[in-house]
Short mmCIF file of C-alpha atoms and ligand atoms in Angstrom, two decimals:
data_model
loop_
_atom_site.label_atom_id
_atom_site.label_comp_id
_atom_site.label_asym_id
_atom_site.label_seq_id
_atom_site.Cartn_x
_atom_site.Cartn_y
_atom_site.Cartn_z
CA MET W 1 0.83 51.38 78.37
CA ILE W 2 3.35 54.32 77.90
CA VAL W 3 6.89 52.63 77.02
CA SER W 4 9.81 54.78 77.49
CA ALA W 5 11.78 55.66 74.24
CA GLN W 6 15.09 54.04 75.60
CA SER W 7 13.39 50.87 76.50
CA PRO W 8 15.20 48.20 74.36
CA ILE W 9 14.28 45.19 72.14
CA LEU W 10 15.74 42.24 73.73
CA LEU W 11 16.53 39.43 71.30
CA PHE W 12 17.68 36.18 72.64
CA ASP W 13 19.54 33.27 70.83
CA SER W 14 21.69 30.40 72.23
CA GLY W 15 24.57 31.80 70.42
CA PHE W 16 24.96 34.40 67.42
CA GLY W 17 22.67 32.87 65.04
CA GLY W 18 19.97 35.50 66.47
CA LEU W 19 22.30 38.08 64.53
CA SER W 20 20.36 37.20 61.08
CA VAL W 21 17.32 38.09 63.01
CA LEU W 22 19.02 41.35 64.30
CA ALA W 23 20.13 42.45 60.96
CA ALA W 24 16.50 42.32 59.70
CA VAL W 25 14.96 44.08 62.72
CA ARG W 26 17.79 46.94 62.48
CA GLU W 27 16.76 47.23 59.01
CA THR W 28 13.14 47.60 59.71
CA LEU W 29 13.36 49.55 63.16
CA PRO W 30 17.00 51.42 62.79
CA ASP W 31 16.42 53.83 65.68
CA ALA W 32 15.07 51.11 68.19
CA PRO W 33 17.51 50.50 71.07
CA VAL W 34 18.60 46.85 70.93
CA ILE W 35 20.01 44.22 73.39
CA TYR W 36 21.22 41.24 72.02
CA ALA W 37 21.79 38.18 74.59
CA ALA W 38 23.40 34.76 73.80
CA ASP W 39 23.43 32.21 76.00
CA LEU W 40 27.01 30.87 74.96
CA ALA W 41 27.40 28.79 78.00
CA GLY W 42 24.37 26.70 76.94
CA LEU W 43 25.33 26.36 73.17
CA PRO W 44 24.12 24.35 71.41
CA TYR W 45 20.51 23.91 72.36
CA GLY W 46 20.03 21.85 69.70
CA GLU W 47 21.59 18.75 71.26
CA LYS W 48 19.92 19.57 74.80
CA THR W 49 16.81 17.90 76.31
CA GLU W 50 13.19 19.91 76.11
CA ALA W 51 13.43 20.22 79.71
CA GLU W 52 16.90 21.78 79.78
CA ILE W 53 16.22 24.23 76.97
CA ALA W 54 12.63 25.30 78.64
CA ALA W 55 14.45 25.68 81.99
CA ARG W 56 17.57 27.49 80.72
CA VAL W 57 15.23 29.89 78.42
CA ALA W 58 12.56 30.72 81.17
CA GLY W 59 15.30 31.34 83.66
CA LEU W 60 17.35 33.49 81.63
CA LEU W 61 14.61 35.59 80.08
CA GLY W 62 13.06 36.11 83.38
CA ARG W 63 16.34 37.50 84.47
CA LEU W 64 16.93 39.54 81.54
CA ALA W 65 13.32 41.14 81.78
CA GLU W 66 13.84 42.29 85.42
CA ARG W 67 17.10 43.69 84.66
CA TYR W 68 16.94 45.32 81.37
CA GLN W 69 12.96 46.21 81.47
CA PRO W 70 12.65 45.42 77.64
CA ARG W 71 9.55 46.77 75.94
CA LEU W 72 9.38 43.36 73.80
CA ILE W 73 11.50 40.20 73.76
CA CYS W 74 12.28 38.29 70.32
CA ILE W 75 13.32 34.76 71.09
CA ALA W 76 15.72 34.62 67.66
CA CYS W 77 15.94 30.84 68.24
CA ASN W 78 13.93 28.09 66.69
CA THR W 79 14.80 25.60 69.22
CA ALA W 80 14.17 27.78 72.12
CA SER W 81 10.71 29.04 70.59
CA THR W 82 9.32 25.57 69.31
CA ILE W 83 9.94 24.50 72.95
CA ALA W 84 9.53 27.40 75.40
CA LEU W 85 7.53 30.27 73.58
CA GLY W 86 4.16 29.08 75.43
CA MET W 87 5.74 28.71 78.51
CA VAL W 88 7.66 32.11 78.41
CA ARG W 89 4.60 34.06 77.31
CA ASP W 90 2.38 32.54 80.05
CA VAL W 91 5.05 34.00 82.84
CA LEU W 92 6.56 37.24 81.29
CA GLU W 93 4.00 39.94 80.95
CA ILE W 94 5.65 41.76 77.61
CA PRO W 95 5.33 41.11 74.08
CA ILE W 96 7.17 37.87 72.90
CA VAL W 97 8.25 36.98 69.54
CA GLY W 98 9.14 33.80 68.39
CA THR W 99 11.01 32.22 65.79
CA VAL W 100 9.51 29.13 64.50
CA PRO W 101 10.32 27.35 60.88
CA ALA W 102 9.11 29.30 58.04
CA ILE W 103 7.14 26.13 56.70
CA LYS W 104 3.96 28.30 55.43
CA PRO W 105 6.19 30.65 53.32
CA ALA W 106 7.97 27.62 51.98
CA ALA W 107 4.47 25.69 51.00
CA ALA W 108 3.47 28.92 49.04
CA LEU W 109 6.60 28.91 47.29
CA THR W 110 7.61 25.50 46.30
CA LYS W 111 6.87 24.13 42.67
CA THR W 112 7.78 20.87 43.03
CA GLY W 113 6.09 20.21 46.38
CA VAL W 114 8.99 19.01 48.22
CA ILE W 115 10.51 21.09 50.94
CA GLY W 116 13.82 20.55 52.61
CA LEU W 117 13.91 21.67 56.40
CA LEU W 118 17.18 22.16 57.99
CA GLY W 119 17.34 22.75 61.64
CA THR W 120 18.79 21.42 64.99
CA ALA W 121 18.02 17.91 66.33
CA ALA W 122 15.83 19.47 68.87
CA THR W 123 13.68 21.56 66.71
CA ILE W 124 13.03 18.83 63.91
CA ARG W 125 11.42 16.50 66.63
CA GLN W 126 8.87 19.21 67.83
CA GLY W 127 5.14 18.83 67.98
CA TYR W 128 5.24 22.38 67.02
CA VAL W 129 6.88 21.59 63.81
CA ASP W 130 4.20 18.70 63.07
CA ASP W 131 1.46 21.26 63.73
CA LEU W 132 2.93 23.82 61.07
CA GLU W 133 3.24 20.77 58.63
CA ALA W 134 -0.53 19.65 59.40
CA LYS W 135 -1.68 23.48 59.05
CA PHE W 136 0.32 24.15 55.97
CA ALA W 137 2.21 21.57 54.23
CA THR W 138 -0.25 18.75 54.31
CA ASP W 139 -0.08 18.46 50.54
CA LYS W 140 3.50 18.75 50.31
CA LYS W 141 6.55 16.68 51.09
CA LEU W 142 8.39 18.06 54.15
CA ILE W 143 11.88 16.52 54.61
CA ARG W 144 13.49 17.14 58.29
CA TYR W 145 17.33 17.11 58.32
CA ALA W 146 19.05 17.73 61.89
CA ALA W 147 22.44 19.86 61.03
CA PRO W 148 23.96 20.57 64.16
CA GLU W 149 27.52 21.15 62.38
CA LEU W 150 26.03 24.26 61.05
CA VAL W 151 25.59 25.76 64.18
CA HIS W 152 29.44 25.35 64.94
CA ALA W 153 30.33 26.35 61.34
CA ALA W 154 28.41 29.86 61.73
CA GLU W 155 29.77 30.32 65.01
CA LEU W 156 33.51 29.85 63.39
CA LEU W 157 32.44 32.04 60.40
CA LEU W 158 31.47 35.01 62.63
CA ARG W 159 34.64 34.77 64.44
CA GLY W 160 36.54 34.99 61.14
CA GLY W 161 37.32 31.28 61.13
CA THR W 162 36.99 29.30 57.74
CA PRO W 163 34.29 26.33 58.10
CA ASP W 164 35.17 23.39 56.01
CA PRO W 165 33.33 23.42 52.55
CA ALA W 166 32.92 19.56 53.22
CA ILE W 167 30.22 20.30 55.82
CA PHE W 168 27.96 22.10 53.40
CA GLU W 169 28.20 19.47 50.85
CA GLN W 170 27.60 16.65 53.18
CA VAL W 171 24.55 18.42 54.01
CA ALA W 172 23.25 19.00 50.84
CA ASN W 173 23.93 15.35 49.62
CA ASP W 174 22.41 14.05 52.97
CA LEU W 175 19.13 16.07 52.65
CA ARG W 176 18.81 15.13 48.84
CA SER W 177 19.33 11.50 49.40
CA LYS W 178 16.91 11.71 52.12
CA ALA W 179 14.39 13.03 49.40
CA GLY W 180 14.85 9.97 47.11
CA ASP W 181 13.53 10.87 43.65
CA ALA W 182 11.63 13.86 44.70
CA GLU W 183 13.04 16.86 43.58
CA ILE W 184 13.46 19.53 46.64
CA ASP W 185 13.25 23.20 45.10
CA THR W 186 12.94 25.10 48.77
CA VAL W 187 14.84 24.47 51.98
CA VAL W 188 13.49 26.11 54.84
CA LEU W 189 16.79 27.64 57.16
CA ALA W 190 14.86 26.42 60.53
CA CYS W 191 17.86 27.46 62.53
CA THR W 192 18.67 31.00 62.93
CA HIS W 193 22.35 30.28 62.78
CA PHE W 194 21.87 28.96 58.98
CA PRO W 195 21.18 32.27 57.08
CA LEU W 196 24.63 33.27 58.38
CA LEU W 197 25.80 30.71 56.26
CA GLU W 198 23.58 31.67 53.01
CA ALA W 199 26.82 31.83 50.73
CA GLN W 200 27.97 28.60 51.78
CA LEU W 201 24.66 26.85 51.61
CA ARG W 202 23.98 28.42 48.21
CA ALA W 203 27.26 26.90 46.90
CA ALA W 204 26.74 23.59 48.10
CA PHE W 205 22.93 23.33 47.12
CA GLY W 206 23.15 25.25 43.71
CA GLN W 207 21.26 28.02 42.39
CA GLU W 208 18.02 26.40 41.73
CA VAL W 209 17.26 25.85 45.31
CA ARG W 210 15.48 28.44 47.11
CA PHE W 211 16.21 29.16 50.84
CA VAL W 212 13.57 30.57 53.39
CA ASP W 213 14.08 31.88 56.67
CA GLY W 214 11.90 33.82 59.33
CA ALA W 215 13.72 37.07 59.69
CA ALA W 216 12.03 39.16 57.51
CA GLY W 217 8.42 38.06 59.10
CA ILE W 218 9.83 38.51 62.62
CA ALA W 219 11.03 42.17 62.11
CA HIS W 220 7.58 42.87 60.29
CA ARG W 221 6.10 41.52 63.45
CA VAL W 222 8.19 43.26 65.91
CA ALA W 223 7.55 46.75 63.77
CA HIS W 224 3.74 45.67 63.73
CA LEU W 225 3.73 45.55 67.66
CA THR W 226 5.62 48.44 68.55
CA GLN W 227 4.18 50.69 65.88
CA ASP W 228 2.79 53.60 68.45
CA GLN W 229 5.78 53.54 70.38
CA ALA W 230 8.76 56.14 70.42
CA PHE W 231 12.61 55.15 69.70
CA GLU W 232 15.62 56.72 70.82
CA ARG W 233 18.94 55.15 70.97
CA ASP W 234 20.95 56.66 73.82
CA GLY W 235 24.10 54.89 73.43
CA PRO W 236 25.94 51.79 71.85
CA GLY W 237 24.32 48.18 71.24
CA LEU W 238 24.75 45.98 74.16
CA ALA W 239 25.36 42.41 73.94
CA ILE W 240 25.04 40.15 76.72
CA VAL W 241 26.72 36.77 76.99
CA THR W 242 26.76 33.84 79.43
CA GLY W 243 30.04 32.22 79.47
CA PRO W 244 33.30 33.35 78.30
CA VAL W 245 33.88 36.10 75.88
CA ASP W 246 36.55 35.55 73.17
CA GLN W 247 38.72 38.26 72.18
CA THR W 248 37.40 37.77 68.51
CA LEU W 249 33.83 38.57 69.37
CA ALA W 250 34.16 42.40 70.05
CA HIS W 251 35.33 42.72 66.24
CA ALA W 252 32.45 40.17 65.14
CA LEU W 253 29.83 42.10 66.70
CA GLN W 254 30.97 45.41 65.72
CA PRO W 255 29.04 45.41 62.22
CA TYR W 256 25.61 44.79 64.09
CA GLY W 257 26.17 47.61 65.88
CA LEU W 258 26.83 45.91 69.32
CA SER W 259 29.86 47.54 70.54
CA VAL W 260 29.60 46.89 74.33
CA ILE W 261 29.92 43.14 75.59
CA GLU W 262 28.91 42.24 79.06
CA ARG W 263 28.70 39.02 80.84
CA LEU W 264 25.37 38.08 82.49
N1 DGL T 1 19.99 29.16 66.81
C1 DGL T 1 19.19 28.07 67.42
C2 DGL T 1 18.33 27.95 66.60
O1 DGL T 1 17.64 28.71 65.91
C3 DGL T 1 20.07 26.77 67.73
C4 DGL T 1 21.52 26.75 67.63
C5 DGL T 1 21.80 25.73 68.75
O2 DGL T 1 21.74 24.41 68.69
O3 DGL T 1 21.85 26.24 69.83
O4 DGL T 1 17.60 26.84 66.67
#
């Protein structure tokens, strides 16, 4: 199939966590036209039921695909991917790249054999995560922890706010106490919002813990699936949001090359 050089790659998240994935995609494919869609009216997905998330994601991606004719969709959200990836792939006829917890690379990297997994409440209870654990980490200890407060902290930071440092200390302490005597040396950032808080998480966890996320792997996969295609950016990057656009957003999205914001 011939793909138009202007056909965008569409990245989708509940909010702006997917910018951590966009940054990696931009680095790998600097000429790719990109549309970033954020379901702000549905944020946070992590506190919703599976049925609610599946319905929102499938409905919105269907509308976005029809309107913008992307060459590929990247679901830059662990929660949406672990719940709705299969379903979306069944209904849309374009390649869909998901974001799933980076348990495989974490299992290869850990020395102590103890891995922390920070995600949303919805992500950490998914069978998808059970399957990844069974496939790649049966000989490791995987300690799952839901940290919805980090989603809000990332959205706040992006808009120029300062999250309370106590939030990060609390997450690090709680995850470590769930591990008991076992020493966590690797933490999977299994929510795309969390790499945006790497500096704050680093301060709370200390230098010796390694963080792993899927952004580079996703960018690699997107590049692979589009390797024979031409790219031409014929205008500014577009952000589409559901829900209200606040004033700070335009400024926050500028460094990511998203200079036009539209409501869906
Ligand atoms: N960024 C999303 C993820 O990767 C979740 C944020 C939310 O709770 O909406 O899981």
